[in-house]
PDB file of C-alpha atoms in Angstrom:
ATOM      1  CA  MET A 117    -173.372 -11.904  50.833  1.00  0.00           C
ATOM      2  CA  ILE A 118    -172.391  -8.245  51.238  1.00  0.00           C
ATOM      3  CA  GLY A 119    -169.723  -6.570  49.156  1.00  0.00           C
ATOM      4  CA  TYR A 120    -167.760  -3.701  50.655  1.00  0.00           C
ATOM      5  CA  TYR A 121    -165.653  -1.357  48.527  1.00  0.00           C
ATOM      6  CA  ALA A 122    -162.965   0.344  50.670  1.00  0.00           C
ATOM      7  CA  HIS A 123    -161.011   3.191  49.107  1.00  0.00           C
ATOM      8  CA  HIS A 124    -157.254   2.733  49.115  1.00  0.00           C
ATOM      9  CA  GLN A 125    -156.258   6.288  50.101  1.00  0.00           C
ATOM     10  CA  GLY A 126    -154.879   6.113  53.629  1.00  0.00           C
ATOM     11  CA  SER A 127    -155.728   3.223  55.927  1.00  0.00           C
ATOM     12  CA  GLY A 128    -158.938   4.600  57.428  1.00  0.00           C
ATOM     13  CA  HIS A 129    -161.428   3.179  54.934  1.00  0.00           C
ATOM     14  CA  VAL A 130    -159.935  -0.300  55.249  1.00  0.00           C
ATOM     15  CA  ASN A 131    -159.850  -0.112  59.058  1.00  0.00           C
ATOM     16  CA  ARG A 132    -163.492   0.900  59.041  1.00  0.00           C
ATOM     17  CA  ALA A 133    -164.355  -1.994  56.716  1.00  0.00           C
ATOM     18  CA  THR A 134    -162.656  -4.619  58.878  1.00  0.00           C
ATOM     19  CA  SER A 135    -164.332  -3.257  62.024  1.00  0.00           C
ATOM     20  CA  ILE A 136    -167.754  -3.570  60.393  1.00  0.00           C
ATOM     21  CA  ALA A 137    -166.951  -6.985  58.908  1.00  0.00           C
ATOM     22  CA  ALA A 138    -166.179  -8.300  62.386  1.00  0.00           C
ATOM     23  CA  ALA A 139    -169.620  -7.243  63.635  1.00  0.00           C
ATOM     24  CA  VAL A 140    -171.936  -8.119  60.739  1.00  0.00           C
ATOM     25  CA  ARG A 141    -173.782 -11.481  60.625  1.00  0.00           C
ATOM     26  CA  GLU A 142    -174.065 -11.709  56.840  1.00  0.00           C
ATOM     27  CA  PRO A 143    -170.887 -12.912  55.046  1.00  0.00           C
ATOM     28  CA  LEU A 144    -168.942  -9.879  53.830  1.00  0.00           C
ATOM     29  CA  THR A 145    -166.127  -9.484  51.307  1.00  0.00           C
ATOM     30  CA  VAL A 146    -163.988  -6.355  51.058  1.00  0.00           C
ATOM     31  CA  LEU A 147    -162.912  -5.152  47.610  1.00  0.00           C
ATOM     32  CA  SER A 148    -160.051  -2.660  47.680  1.00  0.00           C
ATOM     33  CA  SER A 149    -156.826  -1.697  45.959  1.00  0.00           C
ATOM     34  CA  ARG A 150    -155.271  -1.649  49.417  1.00  0.00           C
ATOM     35  CA  PRO A 151    -154.003  -5.025  50.637  1.00  0.00           C
ATOM     36  CA  ARG A 152    -155.785  -6.824  53.428  1.00  0.00           C
ATOM     37  CA  PRO A 153    -154.260  -5.904  56.811  1.00  0.00           C
ATOM     38  CA  GLY A 154    -152.122  -8.695  58.187  1.00  0.00           C
ATOM     39  CA  SER A 155    -154.186  -8.782  61.367  1.00  0.00           C
ATOM     40  CA  SER A 156    -157.449  -9.444  59.517  1.00  0.00           C
ATOM     41  CA  ASP A 157    -158.974 -12.656  58.145  1.00  0.00           C
ATOM     42  CA  VAL A 158    -161.802 -10.894  56.291  1.00  0.00           C
ATOM     43  CA  ALA A 159    -162.514 -12.216  52.783  1.00  0.00           C
ATOM     44  CA  TRP A 160    -160.703  -9.899  50.377  1.00  0.00           C
ATOM     45  CA  VAL A 161    -160.501  -9.066  46.674  1.00  0.00           C
ATOM     46  CA  GLU A 162    -157.509  -6.879  45.826  1.00  0.00           C
ATOM     47  CA  LEU A 163    -158.438  -4.563  42.958  1.00  0.00           C
ATOM     48  CA  PRO A 164    -156.178  -2.924  40.361  1.00  0.00           C
ATOM     49  CA  LEU A 165    -155.458   0.763  40.874  1.00  0.00           C
ATOM     50  CA  ASP A 166    -157.584   3.093  38.743  1.00  0.00           C
ATOM     51  CA  ILE A 167    -154.562   4.920  37.306  1.00  0.00           C
ATOM     52  CA  ASP A 168    -151.810   4.144  34.809  1.00  0.00           C
ATOM     53  CA  ASP A 169    -148.240   5.077  35.718  1.00  0.00           C
ATOM     54  CA  ASP A 170    -147.393   6.041  32.143  1.00  0.00           C
ATOM     55  CA  VAL A 171    -150.320   8.466  31.725  1.00  0.00           C
ATOM     56  CA  VAL A 172    -149.466  12.161  32.141  1.00  0.00           C
ATOM     57  CA  ASP A 173    -152.675  13.895  31.082  1.00  0.00           C
ATOM     58  CA  TYR A 174    -155.894  12.036  31.844  1.00  0.00           C
ATOM     59  CA  VAL A 175    -158.731  12.553  29.361  1.00  0.00           C
ATOM     60  CA  ASP A 176    -162.111  13.773  30.658  1.00  0.00           C
ATOM     61  CA  PRO A 177    -161.672  12.407  34.205  1.00  0.00           C
ATOM     62  CA  THR A 178    -165.061  13.694  35.415  1.00  0.00           C
ATOM     63  CA  ALA A 179    -167.073  12.529  32.382  1.00  0.00           C
ATOM     64  CA  GLY A 180    -168.427  16.015  31.854  1.00  0.00           C
ATOM     65  CA  GLY A 181    -168.870  16.668  35.594  1.00  0.00           C
ATOM     66  CA  ILE A 182    -171.023  13.610  36.322  1.00  0.00           C
ATOM     67  CA  VAL A 183    -168.414  11.765  38.423  1.00  0.00           C
ATOM     68  CA  HIS A 184    -165.080  12.483  40.106  1.00  0.00           C
ATOM     69  CA  TRP A 185    -162.747   9.981  38.417  1.00  0.00           C
ATOM     70  CA  ALA A 186    -163.496   8.133  35.180  1.00  0.00           C
ATOM     71  CA  PRO A 187    -160.833   9.100  32.615  1.00  0.00           C
ATOM     72  CA  THR A 188    -160.954   7.333  29.269  1.00  0.00           C
ATOM     73  CA  GLY A 189    -158.226   5.039  28.022  1.00  0.00           C
ATOM     74  CA  VAL A 190    -156.936   3.995  31.464  1.00  0.00           C
ATOM     75  CA  GLY A 191    -156.343   0.262  31.643  1.00  0.00           C
ATOM     76  CA  GLY A 192    -156.233   0.180  35.443  1.00  0.00           C
ATOM     77  CA  LEU A 193    -159.683   1.715  35.695  1.00  0.00           C
ATOM     78  CA  THR A 194    -161.130  -0.720  33.151  1.00  0.00           C
ATOM     79  CA  ASP A 195    -159.564  -3.692  34.939  1.00  0.00           C
ATOM     80  CA  ARG A 196    -160.834  -2.462  38.313  1.00  0.00           C
ATOM     81  CA  MET A 197    -164.443  -2.161  37.154  1.00  0.00           C
ATOM     82  CA  ALA A 198    -164.210  -5.532  35.378  1.00  0.00           C
ATOM     83  CA  ALA A 199    -162.981  -7.156  38.605  1.00  0.00           C
ATOM     84  CA  ILE A 200    -165.883  -5.674  40.574  1.00  0.00           C
ATOM     85  CA  ALA A 201    -168.374  -6.841  37.944  1.00  0.00           C
ATOM     86  CA  ALA A 202    -166.844 -10.336  37.871  1.00  0.00           C
ATOM     87  CA  TRP A 203    -167.131 -10.640  41.644  1.00  0.00           C
ATOM     88  CA  ILE A 204    -170.755  -9.493  41.590  1.00  0.00           C
ATOM     89  CA  VAL A 205    -171.628 -11.979  38.835  1.00  0.00           C
ATOM     90  CA  ALA A 206    -169.939 -14.798  40.755  1.00  0.00           C
ATOM     91  CA  GLU A 207    -171.218 -13.988  44.259  1.00  0.00           C
ATOM     92  CA  ARG A 208    -174.583 -12.291  43.578  1.00  0.00           C
ATOM     93  CA  PRO A 209    -174.391 -10.047  46.681  1.00  0.00           C
ATOM     94  CA  ARG A 210    -177.628  -8.872  48.246  1.00  0.00           C
ATOM     95  CA  LEU A 211    -176.051  -5.553  49.220  1.00  0.00           C
ATOM     96  CA  PHE A 212    -172.933  -3.540  48.400  1.00  0.00           C
ATOM     97  CA  VAL A 213    -171.368  -0.881  50.644  1.00  0.00           C
ATOM     98  CA  VAL A 214    -169.262   1.841  49.018  1.00  0.00           C
ATOM     99  CA  ASP A 215    -166.693   3.709  51.152  1.00  0.00           C
ATOM    100  CA  VAL A 216    -166.088   5.817  49.115  1.00  0.00           C
ATOM    101  CA  SER A 217    -166.440   6.261  45.343  1.00  0.00           C
ATOM    102  CA  VAL A 218    -169.223   7.832  43.350  1.00  0.00           C
ATOM    103  CA  GLU A 219    -168.113   5.821  40.324  1.00  0.00           C
ATOM    104  CA  VAL A 220    -168.246   2.446  42.107  1.00  0.00           C
ATOM    105  CA  ALA A 221    -171.608   3.290  43.692  1.00  0.00           C
ATOM    106  CA  LEU A 222    -173.110   4.161  40.309  1.00  0.00           C
ATOM    107  CA  PHE A 223    -171.538   1.154  38.578  1.00  0.00           C
ATOM    108  CA  VAL A 224    -172.746  -1.351  41.167  1.00  0.00           C
ATOM    109  CA  ARG A 225    -176.250   0.106  41.203  1.00  0.00           C
ATOM    110  CA  LEU A 226    -176.379  -0.186  37.393  1.00  0.00           C
ATOM    111  CA  LEU A 227    -175.517  -3.861  37.834  1.00  0.00           C
ATOM    112  CA  GLY A 228    -178.767  -4.196  39.763  1.00  0.00           C
ATOM    113  CA  VAL A 229    -177.414  -4.354  43.317  1.00  0.00           C
ATOM    114  CA  ASP A 230    -178.646  -2.261  46.246  1.00  0.00           C
ATOM    115  CA  VAL A 231    -175.959   0.190  47.361  1.00  0.00           C
ATOM    116  CA  VAL A 232    -175.212   1.650  50.785  1.00  0.00           C
ATOM    117  CA  VAL A 233    -173.020   4.758  50.622  1.00  0.00           C
ATOM    118  CA  VAL A 234    -170.708   5.926  53.400  1.00  0.00           C
ATOM    119  CA  ALA A 235    -170.809   9.719  53.703  1.00  0.00           C
ATOM    120  CA  MET A 236    -167.760  11.870  54.385  1.00  0.00           C
ATOM    121  CA  PRO A 237    -167.483  15.290  56.056  1.00  0.00           C
ATOM    122  CA  GLY A 238    -166.843  18.464  54.090  1.00  0.00           C
ATOM    123  CA  GLU A 239    -168.640  20.221  51.268  1.00  0.00           C
ATOM    124  CA  ARG A 240    -170.362  17.320  49.504  1.00  0.00           C
ATOM    125  CA  ASP A 241    -173.116  19.155  47.645  1.00  0.00           C
ATOM    126  CA  ASP A 242    -171.617  18.823  44.145  1.00  0.00           C
ATOM    127  CA  GLU A 243    -173.442  16.934  41.397  1.00  0.00           C
ATOM    128  CA  PRO A 244    -171.495  13.638  41.676  1.00  0.00           C
ATOM    129  CA  HIS A 245    -172.086  13.387  45.425  1.00  0.00           C
ATOM    130  CA  ARG A 246    -175.777  14.214  45.018  1.00  0.00           C
ATOM    131  CA  LEU A 247    -176.024  11.443  42.427  1.00  0.00           C
ATOM    132  CA  ALA A 248    -174.497   8.896  44.821  1.00  0.00           C
ATOM    133  CA  TYR A 249    -176.757   9.898  47.705  1.00  0.00           C
ATOM    134  CA  ARG A 250    -179.880   9.821  45.523  1.00  0.00           C
ATOM    135  CA  LEU A 251    -179.228   6.282  44.272  1.00  0.00           C
ATOM    136  CA  ALA A 252    -178.306   4.886  47.695  1.00  0.00           C
ATOM    137  CA  THR A 253    -180.614   2.500  49.489  1.00  0.00           C
ATOM    138  CA  ALA A 254    -179.099   3.843  52.715  1.00  0.00           C
ATOM    139  CA  ILE A 255    -176.439   6.367  53.734  1.00  0.00           C
ATOM    140  CA  ILE A 256    -174.099   5.750  56.668  1.00  0.00           C
ATOM    141  CA  ALA A 257    -172.805   8.892  58.385  1.00  0.00           C
ATOM    142  CA  PRO A 258    -169.898   7.725  60.572  1.00  0.00           C
ATOM    143  CA  TRP A 259    -170.264  10.485  63.117  1.00  0.00           C
ATOM    144  CA  SER A 260    -172.846  11.838  65.556  1.00  0.00           C
ATOM    145  CA  ASP A 261    -175.438  14.298  64.262  1.00  0.00           C
ATOM    146  CA  SER A 262    -175.203  16.155  67.567  1.00  0.00           C
ATOM    147  CA  VAL A 263    -171.593  17.009  66.664  1.00  0.00           C
ATOM    148  CA  TYR A 264    -171.876  17.387  62.894  1.00  0.00           C
ATOM    149  CA  ASP A 265    -175.136  17.752  60.971  1.00  0.00           C
ATOM    150  CA  PRO A 266    -174.325  19.191  57.519  1.00  0.00           C
ATOM    151  CA  GLU A 267    -177.133  20.780  55.567  1.00  0.00           C
ATOM    152  CA  TRP A 268    -176.198  18.940  52.380  1.00  0.00           C
ATOM    153  CA  LEU A 269    -177.279  15.652  54.020  1.00  0.00           C
ATOM    154  CA  HIS A 270    -180.701  16.969  55.040  1.00  0.00           C
ATOM    155  CA  PRO A 271    -182.412  16.150  51.698  1.00  0.00           C
ATOM    156  CA  TYR A 272    -181.540  12.473  52.320  1.00  0.00           C
ATOM    157  CA  ALA A 273    -182.595  12.390  55.974  1.00  0.00           C
ATOM    158  CA  GLU A 274    -184.965   9.450  55.529  1.00  0.00           C
ATOM    159  CA  SER A 275    -182.176   7.207  54.256  1.00  0.00           C
ATOM    160  CA  THR A 276    -179.351   8.482  56.511  1.00  0.00           C
ATOM    161  CA  THR A 277    -178.236   6.821  59.747  1.00  0.00           C
ATOM    162  CA  TYR A 278    -175.758   8.625  62.003  1.00  0.00           C
ATOM    163  CA  VAL A 279    -173.936   5.685  63.558  1.00  0.00           C
ATOM    164  CA  GLY A 280    -171.197   7.489  65.514  1.00  0.00           C
ATOM    165  CA  ALA A 281    -167.422   7.465  65.129  1.00  0.00           C
ATOM    166  CA  ILE A 282    -166.091   4.027  64.133  1.00  0.00           C
ATOM    167  CA  SER A 283    -162.856   2.997  65.863  1.00  0.00           C
ATOM    168  CA  ARG A 284    -160.895  -0.215  65.334  1.00  0.00           C
ATOM    169  CA  PHE A 285    -160.119  -0.085  69.079  1.00  0.00           C
ATOM    170  CA  ASP A 286    -163.738  -0.144  70.230  1.00  0.00           C
ATOM    171  CA  GLY A 287    -163.999  -2.185  73.421  1.00  0.00           C
ATOM    172  CA  ARG A 288    -160.252  -2.824  73.714  1.00  0.00           C
ATOM    173  CA  ALA A 289    -158.836  -2.603  77.237  1.00  0.00           C
ATOM    174  CA  ARG A 290    -156.505   0.292  77.970  1.00  0.00           C
ATOM    175  CA  GLN A 291    -152.808  -0.568  77.689  1.00  0.00           C
ATOM    176  CA  PRO A 292    -150.751   2.384  78.948  1.00  0.00           C
ATOM    177  CA  ILE A 293    -146.967   2.128  78.739  1.00  0.00           C
ATOM    178  CA  PRO A 294    -145.083   3.395  81.800  1.00  0.00           C
ATOM    179  CA  GLY A 295    -142.706   6.189  80.828  1.00  0.00           C
ATOM    180  CA  ALA A 296    -144.174   6.580  77.325  1.00  0.00           C
ATOM    181  CA  ALA A 297    -144.359   9.918  75.516  1.00  0.00           C
ATOM    182  CA  GLU A 298    -146.625  12.526  77.042  1.00  0.00           C
ATOM    183  CA  ILE A 299    -147.170  14.343  73.719  1.00  0.00           C
ATOM    184  CA  LEU A 300    -148.006  11.976  70.854  1.00  0.00           C
ATOM    185  CA  VAL A 301    -147.988  13.482  67.354  1.00  0.00           C
ATOM    186  CA  LEU A 302    -149.940  11.454  64.797  1.00  0.00           C
ATOM    187  CA  GLY A 303    -149.319  11.369  61.082  1.00  0.00           C
ATOM    188  CA  GLY A 304    -151.202   8.877  58.948  1.00  0.00           C
ATOM    189  CA  ALA A 305    -151.160   6.621  55.917  1.00  0.00           C
ATOM    190  CA  GLY A 306    -153.160   9.217  53.992  1.00  0.00           C
ATOM    191  CA  GLY A 307    -150.198  11.583  53.964  1.00  0.00           C
ATOM    192  CA  THR A 308    -149.219  14.594  56.044  1.00  0.00           C
ATOM    193  CA  SER A 309    -147.473  17.914  55.537  1.00  0.00           C
ATOM    194  CA  LEU A 310    -145.605  17.411  58.819  1.00  0.00           C
ATOM    195  CA  THR A 311    -142.019  16.244  59.077  1.00  0.00           C
ATOM    196  CA  THR A 312    -140.106  14.710  61.951  1.00  0.00           C
ATOM    197  CA  THR A 313    -138.050  17.929  61.976  1.00  0.00           C
ATOM    198  CA  ASP A 314    -141.213  19.885  62.857  1.00  0.00           C
ATOM    199  CA  VAL A 315    -141.791  17.607  65.831  1.00  0.00           C
ATOM    200  CA  GLU A 316    -138.129  17.765  66.887  1.00  0.00           C
ATOM    201  CA  HIS A 317    -138.220  21.574  66.922  1.00  0.00           C
ATOM    202  CA  ALA A 318    -141.422  21.589  68.985  1.00  0.00           C
ATOM    203  CA  ALA A 319    -139.943  19.080  71.431  1.00  0.00           C
ATOM    204  CA  SER A 320    -136.707  21.017  71.759  1.00  0.00           C
ATOM    205  CA  ALA A 321    -138.561  24.240  72.625  1.00  0.00           C
ATOM    206  CA  ASN A 322    -140.846  22.409  75.057  1.00  0.00           C
ATOM    207  CA  SER A 323    -138.468  19.997  76.704  1.00  0.00           C
ATOM    208  CA  GLY A 324    -140.592  19.652  79.824  1.00  0.00           C
ATOM    209  CA  TYR A 325    -142.578  16.997  77.961  1.00  0.00           C
ATOM    210  CA  ARG A 326    -141.614  13.713  76.332  1.00  0.00           C
ATOM    211  CA  TRP A 327    -142.608  13.848  72.636  1.00  0.00           C
ATOM    212  CA  LYS A 328    -143.093  11.087  70.088  1.00  0.00           C
ATOM    213  CA  ALA A 329    -143.981  11.191  66.398  1.00  0.00           C
ATOM    214  CA  ALA A 330    -145.931   8.242  64.980  1.00  0.00           C
ATOM    215  CA  GLY A 331    -146.786   7.766  61.317  1.00  0.00           C
ATOM    216  CA  ILE A 332    -145.088  10.951  60.122  1.00  0.00           C
ATOM    217  CA  ASP A 333    -142.894   8.907  57.796  1.00  0.00           C
ATOM    218  CA  ARG A 334    -141.987   5.278  57.176  1.00  0.00           C
ATOM    219  CA  ALA A 335    -139.399   5.259  59.973  1.00  0.00           C
ATOM    220  CA  SER A 336    -141.899   6.514  62.566  1.00  0.00           C
ATOM    221  CA  TRP A 337    -144.756   4.225  61.520  1.00  0.00           C
ATOM    222  CA  VAL A 338    -146.369   2.262  64.380  1.00  0.00           C
ATOM    223  CA  ASP A 339    -148.598  -0.715  63.522  1.00  0.00           C
ATOM    224  CA  ASP A 340    -150.439  -0.727  66.860  1.00  0.00           C
ATOM    225  CA  ILE A 341    -150.899   2.830  68.081  1.00  0.00           C
ATOM    226  CA  TRP A 342    -153.322   1.937  70.886  1.00  0.00           C
ATOM    227  CA  PRO A 343    -150.824   1.644  73.787  1.00  0.00           C
ATOM    228  CA  LEU A 344    -149.283   4.998  72.833  1.00  0.00           C
ATOM    229  CA  LEU A 345    -152.728   6.615  72.680  1.00  0.00           C
ATOM    230  CA  CYS A 346    -153.562   5.250  76.126  1.00  0.00           C
ATOM    231  CA  SER A 347    -150.291   6.594  77.525  1.00  0.00           C
ATOM    232  CA  ALA A 348    -150.373  10.131  76.111  1.00  0.00           C
ATOM    233  CA  SER A 349    -151.294  13.222  78.082  1.00  0.00           C
ATOM    234  CA  VAL A 350    -152.118  15.052  74.832  1.00  0.00           C
ATOM    235  CA  VAL A 351    -152.417  13.782  71.267  1.00  0.00           C
ATOM    236  CA  VAL A 352    -151.621  16.167  68.417  1.00  0.00           C
ATOM    237  CA  THR A 353    -153.434  14.923  65.340  1.00  0.00           C
ATOM    238  CA  HIS A 354    -154.833  15.636  61.909  1.00  0.00           C
ATOM    239  CA  ALA A 355    -158.620  15.554  61.553  1.00  0.00           C
ATOM    240  CA  GLY A 356    -159.014  12.249  59.729  1.00  0.00           C
ATOM    241  CA  GLN A 357    -162.127  10.358  60.783  1.00  0.00           C
ATOM    242  CA  ASN A 358    -160.354   7.240  62.006  1.00  0.00           C
ATOM    243  CA  ALA A 359    -157.737   9.173  63.979  1.00  0.00           C
ATOM    244  CA  ILE A 360    -160.481  11.152  65.731  1.00  0.00           C
ATOM    245  CA  ALA A 361    -162.501   7.991  66.435  1.00  0.00           C
ATOM    246  CA  ASP A 362    -159.436   6.248  67.895  1.00  0.00           C
ATOM    247  CA  ILE A 363    -158.656   9.226  70.135  1.00  0.00           C
ATOM    248  CA  ALA A 364    -162.277   9.272  71.281  1.00  0.00           C
ATOM    249  CA  ALA A 365    -161.948   5.572  72.151  1.00  0.00           C
ATOM    250  CA  ALA A 366    -158.840   6.352  74.224  1.00  0.00           C
ATOM    251  CA  ARG A 367    -160.526   9.441  75.766  1.00  0.00           C
ATOM    252  CA  VAL A 368    -157.373  11.530  75.688  1.00  0.00           C
ATOM    253  CA  PRO A 369    -157.047  15.318  75.241  1.00  0.00           C
ATOM    254  CA  ALA A 370    -156.344  16.323  71.657  1.00  0.00           C
ATOM    255  CA  ILE A 371    -155.004  19.221  69.641  1.00  0.00           C
ATOM    256  CA  VAL A 372    -156.390  18.954  66.108  1.00  0.00           C
ATOM    257  CA  ILE A 373    -154.658  20.500  63.086  1.00  0.00           C
ATOM    258  CA  ALA A 374    -156.658  19.879  59.907  1.00  0.00           C
ATOM    259  CA  GLN A 375    -154.741  18.733  56.830  1.00  0.00           C
ATOM    260  CA  SER A 376    -155.672  19.863  53.330  1.00  0.00           C
ATOM    261  CA  ARG A 377    -158.061  17.327  51.790  1.00  0.00           C
ATOM    262  CA  PRO A 378    -160.588  17.352  48.923  1.00  0.00           C
ATOM    263  CA  PHE A 379    -163.936  18.975  49.741  1.00  0.00           C
ATOM    264  CA  ALA A 380    -162.419  20.530  52.912  1.00  0.00           C
ATOM    265  CA  GLU A 381    -163.120  17.259  54.736  1.00  0.00           C
ATOM    266  CA  GLN A 382    -160.759  17.749  57.654  1.00  0.00           C
ATOM    267  CA  ASP A 383    -161.594  21.437  58.087  1.00  0.00           C
ATOM    268  CA  ALA A 384    -165.257  20.522  58.598  1.00  0.00           C
ATOM    269  CA  THR A 385    -164.354  17.860  61.156  1.00  0.00           C
ATOM    270  CA  ALA A 386    -162.048  20.206  63.067  1.00  0.00           C
ATOM    271  CA  ARG A 387    -164.706  22.926  63.252  1.00  0.00           C
ATOM    272  CA  ALA A 388    -167.267  20.418  64.530  1.00  0.00           C
ATOM    273  CA  LEU A 389    -164.912  19.196  67.265  1.00  0.00           C
ATOM    274  CA  HIS A 390    -164.223  22.785  68.306  1.00  0.00           C
ATOM    275  CA  ARG A 391    -167.955  23.564  68.575  1.00  0.00           C
ATOM    276  CA  ALA A 392    -168.465  20.406  70.643  1.00  0.00           C
ATOM    277  CA  GLY A 393    -165.645  21.325  73.013  1.00  0.00           C
ATOM    278  CA  ALA A 394    -164.012  17.956  72.344  1.00  0.00           C
ATOM    279  CA  ALA A 395    -160.625  19.220  71.145  1.00  0.00           C
ATOM    280  CA  VAL A 396    -158.361  22.236  70.881  1.00  0.00           C
ATOM    281  CA  VAL A 397    -158.236  23.254  67.227  1.00  0.00           C
ATOM    282  CA  THR A 398    -155.635  25.318  65.408  1.00  0.00           C
ATOM    283  CA  THR A 399    -155.366  26.011  61.697  1.00  0.00           C
ATOM    284  CA  GLU A 400    -151.668  25.314  61.226  1.00  0.00           C
ATOM    285  CA  TRP A 401    -148.680  23.700  62.874  1.00  0.00           C
ATOM    286  CA  PRO A 402    -147.617  26.100  65.667  1.00  0.00           C
ATOM    287  CA  ASP A 403    -144.229  27.730  65.911  1.00  0.00           C
ATOM    288  CA  PRO A 404    -142.082  26.109  68.639  1.00  0.00           C
ATOM    289  CA  GLY A 405    -142.831  28.917  71.094  1.00  0.00           C
ATOM    290  CA  GLN A 406    -146.620  28.717  70.624  1.00  0.00           C
ATOM    291  CA  TRP A 407    -147.192  25.286  72.135  1.00  0.00           C
ATOM    292  CA  GLN A 408    -147.560  26.059  75.834  1.00  0.00           C
ATOM    293  CA  PRO A 409    -151.001  27.739  75.747  1.00  0.00           C
ATOM    294  CA  LEU A 410    -152.314  25.024  73.407  1.00  0.00           C
ATOM    295  CA  LEU A 411    -151.066  22.243  75.671  1.00  0.00           C
ATOM    296  CA  HIS A 412    -152.553  23.957  78.716  1.00  0.00           C
ATOM    297  CA  SER A 413    -155.899  24.372  76.959  1.00  0.00           C
ATOM    298  CA  ALA A 414    -155.886  20.703  75.954  1.00  0.00           C
ATOM    299  CA  ALA A 415    -155.191  19.645  79.537  1.00  0.00           C
ATOM    300  CA  GLU A 416    -158.273  21.581  80.653  1.00  0.00           C
ATOM    301  CA  LEU A 417    -160.659  19.899  78.189  1.00  0.00           C
ATOM    302  CA  ASP A 418    -163.631  18.002  79.582  1.00  0.00           C
ATOM    303  CA  LEU A 419    -162.988  14.455  78.363  1.00  0.00           C
ATOM    304  CA  ASP A 420    -166.691  13.663  78.692  1.00  0.00           C
ATOM    305  CA  ALA A 421    -167.116  15.717  75.518  1.00  0.00           C
ATOM    306  CA  TRP A 422    -165.862  12.697  73.578  1.00  0.00           C
ATOM    307  CA  THR A 423    -169.097  10.883  74.452  1.00  0.00           C
ATOM    308  CA  GLN A 424    -170.888  13.184  72.003  1.00  0.00           C
ATOM    309  CA  LEU A 425    -169.199  11.311  69.139  1.00  0.00           C
ATOM    310  CA  ARG A 426    -171.069   8.090  70.084  1.00  0.00           C
ATOM    311  CA  GLN A 427    -167.938   6.038  69.440  1.00  0.00           C
ATOM    312  CA  PRO A 428    -168.712   2.920  71.513  1.00  0.00           C
ATOM    313  CA  GLY A 429    -170.697   0.411  69.462  1.00  0.00           C
ATOM    314  CA  ALA A 430    -170.582   2.373  66.196  1.00  0.00           C
ATOM    315  CA  ALA A 431    -169.421  -0.558  64.033  1.00  0.00           C
ATOM    316  CA  THR A 432    -172.118  -2.737  65.594  1.00  0.00           C
ATOM    317  CA  ARG A 433    -174.757  -0.155  64.683  1.00  0.00           C
ATOM    318  CA  VAL A 434    -173.557  -0.263  61.065  1.00  0.00           C
ATOM    319  CA  ALA A 435    -173.650  -4.062  61.107  1.00  0.00           C
ATOM    320  CA  GLU A 436    -177.201  -4.062  62.468  1.00  0.00           C
ATOM    321  CA  LEU A 437    -178.266  -1.653  59.737  1.00  0.00           C
ATOM    322  CA  LEU A 438    -176.701  -3.789  56.988  1.00  0.00           C
ATOM    323  CA  ASP A 439    -178.189  -7.007  58.368  1.00  0.00           C
ATOM    324  CA  SER A 440    -181.622  -5.390  58.564  1.00  0.00           C
ATOM    325  CA  ILE A 441    -181.430  -4.244  54.927  1.00  0.00           C
ATOM    326  CA  VAL A 442    -180.398  -7.734  53.791  1.00  0.00           C
ATOM    327  CA  ALA A 443    -183.254  -9.243  55.799  1.00  0.00           C
ATOM    328  CA  ARG A 444    -185.739  -7.000  53.984  1.00  0.00           C
TER     329      ARG A 444
END
């Protein structure tokens, strides 16, 4: 049995977990505060949130700088860790994947279970991250080292495997929609600073294209984005790992605008894509009159650059790694 902790922020961690679960031979259970996707039949344990709605000021959330989130006196956090411990006692997993939480990685390792940690882009050289990487039996980097090879991962080179970008659409046939939007603007479940008004203003000033916003707000949410990705001439996106992996799977030109995230995660991804020539990158949402040169530059991108991300087969490579560790 393999346990897999998937962080609840956004939908990317859960999508990655279900993609890996579908490829791994060993039975796998996902533990997450995010509900199981309706399209998945993966074994699931829904965890309490690690916050309390009635708490205003959390006490010592970093435990003196050792971790990122372990405030005292928070019932949700206590219940979450108790649920993880109860599952481990009942199931006796041979391996536990953590994507992502320093606190869960440390807790599970202290329970005597081997831990595999999923790395994230950005500046991850702080003490809590170093602790998680040091205790890990293996580290999964869900990107290609030819595109992004951060120095802070170098001390753990012997335990790190760069598996490539993991997309839930890996291997899915293209499904373009005739007459669909030419410019697709992606938001995401992790939150965005964009509004539908921003997209409307851009579309109004560039009416030669059909525009569509997806996931900017609840009204624009699309459960299956794949047909729209396959139909777009250009995708305008944030730099979340799953969004980039899905665009790489669709092999469509992209304009990437990094959103503010902890540890400058999306900024690091955007810079790496720019260096690889895989996407047009800009630092902020353009004014309505600034779109034309960006769209022209995107149309001139060499789509073969997406192959550098090693997207095809990435979830299978993770599964093979996990199965090999269990076999040992």
